[in-house]
């Protein structure tokens, strides 16, 4: 009885263990089989072996191979972008890679006909810029060879060049305000594929602290009833829409076009009027009161009357003591006889 119960428990435990381990076995099986197919790949010419883009392939020196921590090499550890249709910029960072391992990084650019030299670097954190001379290039292959003594694991990642192309900012931007509306225009971006206008979307920043305006395909934007008292600073960026092939990254922002507030002139006039008129009035007032102000500020120097002047110049003391009385005008009385009447 005790035994059978023990057996039952054991069997239950066994079944639970099987249930728990089953997914692990299954995953291991899938991983093993996928590893097997990838180990078959020939490494003579990476460009001859482009089977699947945007996928991390792993190849080991032996079945056991070098055990690299799963988290150490991940897709988020590296990236490649193509700028201005020809500048390839790749960067990587493997900070958690074991210290005693060696890392080699290879970049290959493949076109239909030619495989350009693969560039090799050995830094754990690094970047590399290449200028693509061949406009027909189709793929970029990044490879990381992690080596520990004689065992190695090589990771390969294949990009479709068109999918990593980051657009240049929109060009030929014009912005103006007419009839109260703000009108912005720009030209269709250029990319390697020369995609149709429908493939691009845009984001506008009007510098008005409002949300950015999202636009599909259109090459113009109109803001009706633009605020005339606002200075607009317009800039645009673009990216390829999800419907077409291209990077999901936005381009850099374009240069900024500044639209001065349209009422600036009016404002100036208002300011000058509101300040100017009182000033003019004040000036007039001052002019009118000028004389009086002058009199108050600079009172006239008192001058002796003319009669004292002559006396002072003569310096006649006797005269001073007994000043001669002013010659009184002699009154002349003329008697007019009324002769006419008597005559
Ligand atoms: C690697 O070496 C650095 C110092 O050089 C040390 O800080 C770090 O912990 C080491 N990492 C591992 C995984 O051993
Ligand atoms: C590579 O180009 C990018 C984009 O122009 C730039 O930001 C980066 O500094 C460049 N890196 C190197 C290593 O020259
Ligand atoms: C990885 O690097 C090691 C050591 O440098 C080298 O022996 C091995 O051949 C390389 N593996 C590949 C696939 O290039």
Coordinates of C-alpha atoms and ligand atoms in Angstrom, one line a residue:
X1 CA 0.0 0.0 0.0
X2 CA 2.7 2.4 1.0
X3 CA 4.8 1.3 -1.9
X4 CA 2.1 1.7 -4.4
X5 CA 1.3 5.2 -3.1
X6 CA 5.0 5.9 -3.4
X7 CA 5.0 4.6 -6.9
X8 CA 2.0 6.8 -7.8
X9 CA 3.7 9.9 -6.5
X10 CA 6.8 8.9 -8.4
X11 CA 4.8 8.4 -11.5
X12 CA 3.0 11.7 -11.1
X13 CA 6.4 13.4 -10.5
X14 CA 7.7 11.7 -13.6
X15 CA 4.8 12.8 -15.7
X16 CA 5.0 16.4 -14.4
X17 CA 8.7 16.4 -15.2
X18 CA 8.0 15.2 -18.7
X19 CA 5.3 17.8 -19.1
X20 CA 7.7 20.5 -17.9
X21 CA 10.6 19.3 -20.0
X22 CA 8.7 18.7 -23.2
X23 CA 8.8 22.4 -24.4
X24 CA 12.5 22.5 -23.5
X25 CA 13.2 19.4 -25.6
X26 CA 11.1 20.7 -28.4
X27 CA 12.9 24.0 -28.5
X28 CA 16.3 22.3 -28.3
X29 CA 15.3 20.1 -31.2
X30 CA 14.3 23.1 -33.3
X31 CA 17.4 25.0 -32.4
X32 CA 19.6 22.0 -33.2
X33 CA 17.9 21.4 -36.6
X34 CA 18.2 25.1 -37.5
X35 CA 21.8 25.1 -36.4
X36 CA 22.4 22.1 -38.6
X37 CA 21.1 23.7 -41.7
X38 CA 23.1 26.9 -41.0
X39 CA 26.3 24.9 -40.4
X40 CA 25.9 23.5 -43.9
X41 CA 26.6 27.0 -45.4
X42 CA 29.8 27.4 -47.3
X43 CA 31.9 30.4 -46.1
X44 CA 33.9 30.8 -49.3
X45 CA 32.1 33.8 -50.5
X46 CA 29.5 35.3 -48.3
X47 CA 27.8 37.1 -51.1
X48 CA 27.1 33.8 -52.8
X49 CA 25.2 32.6 -49.8
X50 CA 22.4 35.2 -49.4
X51 CA 19.4 33.2 -48.4
X52 CA 17.5 35.2 -45.9
X53 CA 17.8 38.9 -44.9
X54 CA 17.2 40.3 -41.5
X55 CA 18.1 37.1 -39.7
X56 CA 20.9 36.2 -37.4
X57 CA 22.8 33.1 -38.7
X58 CA 25.1 31.3 -36.4
X59 CA 27.9 29.0 -37.5
X60 CA 30.2 27.0 -35.1
X61 CA 33.6 25.5 -35.5
X62 CA 32.3 22.2 -34.1
X63 CA 29.0 20.7 -33.0
X64 CA 29.7 21.7 -29.4
X65 CA 31.4 24.8 -30.6
X66 CA 32.1 27.8 -28.5
X67 CA 29.4 28.5 -26.0
X68 CA 28.7 32.2 -26.4
X69 CA 26.2 33.6 -23.9
X70 CA 22.9 33.8 -25.7
X71 CA 22.4 37.4 -24.6
X72 CA 25.9 38.5 -25.6
X73 CA 25.2 38.6 -29.4
X74 CA 21.8 39.9 -30.2
X75 CA 20.3 41.9 -33.1
X76 CA 20.0 44.9 -30.9
X77 CA 23.8 44.9 -30.4
X78 CA 24.5 46.0 -33.9
X79 CA 23.0 48.1 -36.7
X80 CA 23.7 49.4 -40.2
X81 CA 22.2 52.5 -41.9
X82 CA 22.7 54.0 -45.3
X83 CA 22.7 57.8 -45.5
X84 CA 22.6 60.0 -48.5
X85 CA 22.3 57.0 -50.7
X86 CA 26.0 56.0 -50.4
X87 CA 27.3 56.4 -46.9
X88 CA 27.1 53.0 -45.1
X89 CA 27.4 53.4 -41.4
X90 CA 27.6 50.2 -39.2
X91 CA 28.1 50.1 -35.4
X92 CA 28.2 47.3 -32.9
X93 CA 28.6 46.8 -29.1
X94 CA 29.0 43.6 -27.3
X95 CA 29.7 44.7 -23.7
X96 CA 28.7 41.3 -22.1
X97 CA 31.0 39.2 -24.3
X98 CA 33.4 37.1 -22.2
X99 CA 36.7 38.9 -21.6
X100 CA 38.9 36.1 -22.8
X101 CA 37.2 35.8 -26.2
X102 CA 38.4 37.5 -29.4
X103 CA 36.1 39.3 -31.7
X104 CA 36.5 40.0 -35.4
X105 CA 34.0 42.1 -37.3
X106 CA 33.6 41.9 -41.1
X107 CA 31.5 44.0 -43.3
X108 CA 30.9 42.9 -46.9
X109 CA 29.0 44.8 -49.5
X110 CA 27.5 42.6 -52.3
X111 CA 26.1 43.5 -55.7
X112 CA 24.9 41.3 -58.4
X113 CA 28.3 41.0 -59.9
X114 CA 30.9 42.1 -57.4
X115 CA 31.7 41.5 -53.8
X116 CA 33.6 44.4 -52.4
X117 CA 36.3 43.7 -49.9
X118 CA 35.1 42.8 -46.4
X119 CA 36.4 45.2 -43.8
X120 CA 37.7 43.7 -40.6
X121 CA 37.8 45.2 -37.1
X122 CA 38.5 43.9 -33.7
X123 CA 36.8 46.1 -31.2
X124 CA 34.0 45.1 -28.9
X125 CA 32.4 48.5 -29.3
X126 CA 33.0 50.1 -32.6
X127 CA 31.6 51.6 -35.8
X128 CA 32.7 51.8 -39.4
X129 CA 31.7 54.1 -42.2
X130 CA 32.1 53.1 -45.9
X131 CA 31.3 55.0 -49.0
X132 CA 29.6 52.7 -51.5
X133 CA 31.0 53.3 -54.9
X134 CA 28.8 50.7 -56.6
X135 CA 25.3 52.0 -57.0
X136 CA 24.1 48.5 -57.8
X137 CA 25.0 47.2 -54.4
X138 CA 22.1 45.1 -53.0
X139 CA 23.2 43.6 -49.7
X140 CA 25.4 44.4 -46.7
X141 CA 26.6 41.4 -44.6
X142 CA 27.8 41.9 -41.1
X143 CA 29.8 39.1 -39.6
X144 CA 31.1 38.6 -36.0
X145 CA 33.6 35.9 -35.4
X146 CA 33.8 35.2 -31.6
X147 CA 36.9 33.0 -30.9
X148 CA 38.0 31.3 -27.7
X149 CA 41.2 29.4 -28.2
X150 CA 40.5 27.1 -31.1
X151 CA 36.7 27.2 -31.0
X152 CA 34.8 29.9 -32.7
X153 CA 31.3 31.0 -33.5
X154 CA 30.5 33.2 -36.5
X155 CA 27.3 35.3 -36.5
X156 CA 26.1 36.7 -39.9
X157 CA 23.4 39.2 -40.5
X158 CA 22.4 40.1 -44.0
X159 CA 20.8 43.5 -44.9
X160 CA 18.9 44.5 -48.0
X161 CA 20.5 47.9 -48.7
X162 CA 17.2 49.5 -49.6
X163 CA 15.8 48.5 -46.2
X164 CA 18.5 50.4 -44.3
X165 CA 18.4 53.6 -46.3
X166 CA 17.6 56.5 -44.1
X167 CA 16.3 59.4 -46.1
X168 CA 17.9 62.8 -46.4
X169 CA 15.7 65.6 -45.0
X170 CA 13.2 67.2 -47.5
X171 CA 14.5 69.8 -49.9
X172 CA 13.2 72.9 -51.6
X173 CA 11.1 74.0 -48.7
X174 CA 9.0 77.1 -49.0
X175 CA 6.8 78.6 -46.4
X176 CA 4.6 81.7 -46.6
X177 CA 1.5 83.3 -45.1
X178 CA -1.1 84.6 -47.5
X179 CA -4.7 85.5 -46.8
X180 CA -4.3 84.4 -43.2
X181 CA -3.2 80.9 -44.2
X182 CA 0.2 79.4 -43.7
X183 CA 1.3 77.4 -46.7
X184 CA 4.3 75.0 -46.7
X185 CA 5.6 73.2 -49.8
X186 CA 8.6 70.8 -50.3
X187 CA 9.8 68.4 -52.9
X188 CA 9.7 64.6 -53.0
X189 CA 12.7 63.0 -51.3
X190 CA 15.2 61.0 -53.4
X191 CA 16.2 57.5 -52.4
X192 CA 18.1 54.8 -54.2
X193 CA 15.0 53.1 -55.5
X194 CA 13.5 56.5 -56.6
X195 CA 10.3 55.4 -55.0
X196 CA 6.9 56.8 -56.0
X197 CA 5.5 59.9 -54.1
X198 CA 3.1 57.6 -52.4
X199 CA 5.9 55.9 -50.5
X200 CA 6.9 58.9 -48.3
X201 CA 5.4 60.3 -45.2
X202 CA 6.3 63.6 -43.5
X203 CA 6.2 65.3 -40.2
X204 CA 6.0 69.0 -39.8
X205 CA 7.2 71.0 -36.8
X206 CA 5.8 74.6 -37.0
X207 CA 7.7 75.6 -33.9
X208 CA 4.4 76.6 -32.2
X209 CA 4.5 74.1 -29.3
X210 CA 1.7 72.3 -31.0
X211 CA 2.0 68.6 -31.8
X212 CA 3.9 67.7 -34.9
X213 CA 1.8 67.4 -38.0
X214 CA 1.8 64.0 -39.6
X215 CA 1.3 63.9 -43.4
X216 CA 1.0 61.1 -45.9
X217 CA 2.3 61.5 -49.5
X218 CA 1.2 65.2 -49.8
X219 CA 3.9 67.7 -50.7
X220 CA 2.1 70.7 -49.3
X221 CA 0.6 71.7 -46.0
X222 CA -1.8 74.5 -45.3
X223 CA -2.6 75.8 -41.9
X224 CA -5.7 77.9 -42.2
X225 CA -6.2 80.9 -39.9
X226 CA -2.5 81.1 -39.0
X227 CA -1.9 83.1 -35.9
X228 CA -0.5 86.4 -37.2
X229 CA 1.0 87.3 -33.8
X230 CA 3.1 84.1 -33.9
X231 CA 6.6 83.6 -35.4
X232 CA 6.5 80.2 -37.2
X233 CA 9.7 78.2 -37.4
X234 CA 9.0 75.5 -40.0
X235 CA 11.0 72.3 -40.4
X236 CA 10.2 68.9 -41.9
X237 CA 11.4 65.4 -41.8
X238 CA 10.5 62.3 -43.8
X239 CA 10.6 58.6 -43.9
X240 CA 9.4 55.8 -46.1
X241 CA 6.0 54.6 -45.2
X242 CA 5.4 51.0 -44.1
X243 CA 3.9 50.1 -47.4
X244 CA 7.3 50.5 -49.2
X245 CA 10.8 49.3 -48.7
X246 CA 13.0 51.5 -46.6
X247 CA 14.2 52.2 -43.2
X248 CA 11.7 52.9 -40.5
X249 CA 13.9 55.7 -39.2
X250 CA 12.9 59.3 -39.7
X251 CA 15.3 61.5 -41.7
X252 CA 17.1 64.3 -39.8
X253 CA 15.1 67.5 -39.6
X254 CA 15.4 69.9 -42.5
X255 CA 16.8 73.4 -42.0
X256 CA 14.3 75.7 -40.3
X257 CA 12.4 78.4 -42.2
X258 CA 11.4 81.3 -40.0
X259 CA 8.3 83.2 -40.8
X260 CA 8.3 86.5 -38.9
X261 CA 5.1 87.5 -37.3
X262 CA 3.1 89.4 -40.0
X263 CA 1.8 92.1 -37.6
X264 CA 5.3 93.1 -36.6
X265 CA 5.2 96.2 -38.8
X266 CA 1.8 97.1 -37.4
X267 CA 3.0 96.6 -33.9
X268 CA 6.0 98.9 -34.7
X269 CA 3.6 101.6 -36.0
X270 CA 1.4 101.2 -32.9
X271 CA 4.4 101.4 -30.6
X272 CA 5.8 104.5 -32.4
X273 CA 2.4 106.2 -32.4
X274 CA 1.7 105.4 -28.8
X275 CA 5.1 106.6 -27.7
X276 CA 5.6 109.3 -30.4
X277 CA 2.5 111.4 -29.8
X278 CA 3.1 112.0 -26.2
X279 CA 6.7 112.8 -27.0
X280 CA 5.8 115.4 -29.6
X281 CA 3.3 116.9 -27.2
X282 CA 5.9 117.0 -24.5
X283 CA 8.3 118.7 -26.9
X284 CA 5.7 121.3 -27.9
X285 CA 4.9 121.9 -24.3
X286 CA 8.6 122.4 -23.5
X287 CA 9.0 124.8 -26.4
X288 CA 6.1 126.9 -25.2
X289 CA 7.4 127.0 -21.7
X290 CA 11.0 127.3 -22.9
X291 CA 11.2 131.0 -22.2
X292 CA 9.7 130.8 -18.8
X293 CA 11.8 127.8 -17.9
X294 CA 14.9 129.7 -19.1
X295 CA 13.9 132.6 -17.0
X296 CA 13.5 130.4 -14.0
X297 CA 16.7 128.6 -14.6
X298 CA 18.9 131.5 -15.7
X299 CA 17.4 134.7 -14.3
X300 CA 18.6 137.9 -16.2
X301 CA 21.6 139.7 -14.7
X302 CA 20.3 143.0 -13.3
X303 CA 21.6 146.0 -15.1
X304 CA 21.7 149.5 -13.8
X305 CA 19.6 152.0 -15.6
X306 CA 21.3 154.2 -18.2
X307 CA 21.2 157.3 -15.9
X308 CA 23.3 155.6 -13.2
X309 CA 25.6 154.3 -15.8
X310 CA 26.8 157.7 -16.9
X311 CA 27.2 158.8 -13.4
X312 CA 29.2 155.8 -12.4
X313 CA 31.5 156.4 -15.3
X314 CA 32.1 160.0 -14.3
X315 CA 32.9 158.9 -10.8
X316 CA 31.9 162.3 -9.5
X317 CA 31.6 162.1 -5.7
X318 CA 30.2 165.6 -5.3
X319 CA 27.5 164.8 -7.7
X320 CA 27.0 161.6 -5.9
X321 CA 26.5 163.5 -2.6
X322 CA 24.1 166.0 -4.2
X323 CA 22.7 164.5 -7.1
X324 CA 21.6 167.1 -9.5
X325 CA 17.9 167.1 -9.8
X326 CA 16.8 165.9 -13.1
X327 CA 16.2 168.8 -15.4
X328 CA 12.6 169.3 -15.2
X329 CA 11.0 170.0 -18.4
X330 CA 9.9 173.5 -18.6
X331 CA 6.3 173.6 -19.2
X332 CA 5.5 175.9 -22.0
X333 CA 2.2 177.3 -21.7
X334 CA 1.0 178.7 -24.9
X335 CA -1.9 180.9 -24.7
X336 CA -3.9 180.9 -27.8
X337 CA -6.1 183.7 -28.1
X338 CA -9.4 183.1 -29.7
X339 CA -8.9 185.7 -32.3
X340 CA -11.0 184.2 -34.9
X341 CA -14.1 185.0 -33.0
X342 CA -13.2 188.6 -32.4
X343 CA -12.2 189.1 -35.8
Ligands
LIG1 C1 36.0 42.1 -18.1 O1 37.1 42.9 -17.7 C2 36.7 44.2 -17.0 C3 37.9 44.9 -16.7 O2 38.8 44.9 -17.7 C4 35.8 43.9 -15.8 O3 35.3 45.0 -15.2 C5 34.6 43.0 -16.3 O4 33.9 42.6 -15.1 C6 35.1 41.8 -17.0 N1 33.9 41.1 -17.5 C7 33.8 39.7 -17.5 C8 32.5 39.2 -18.1 O5 34.6 39.0 -17.1
LIG2 C1 29.8 57.7 -39.6 O1 28.8 58.5 -40.2 C2 27.8 59.0 -39.3 C3 26.7 59.7 -40.0 O2 27.2 60.7 -40.8 C4 28.4 59.8 -38.2 O3 27.4 60.3 -37.3 C5 29.5 59.1 -37.5 O4 30.2 59.9 -36.6 C6 30.5 58.5 -38.5 N1 31.4 57.5 -37.8 C7 32.6 57.4 -38.0 C8 33.4 56.4 -37.2 O5 33.2 58.1 -38.9
LIG3 C1 37.0 32.8 -36.8 O1 38.3 33.2 -36.3 C2 39.2 32.2 -36.0 C3 40.4 32.8 -35.3 O2 40.8 34.0 -35.9 C4 39.6 31.5 -37.3 O3 40.4 30.4 -37.1 C5 38.3 31.0 -38.0 O4 38.6 30.4 -39.3 C6 37.3 32.1 -38.2 N1 36.1 31.5 -38.7 C7 35.5 32.0 -39.8 C8 34.2 31.3 -40.3 O5 36.0 32.8 -40.5

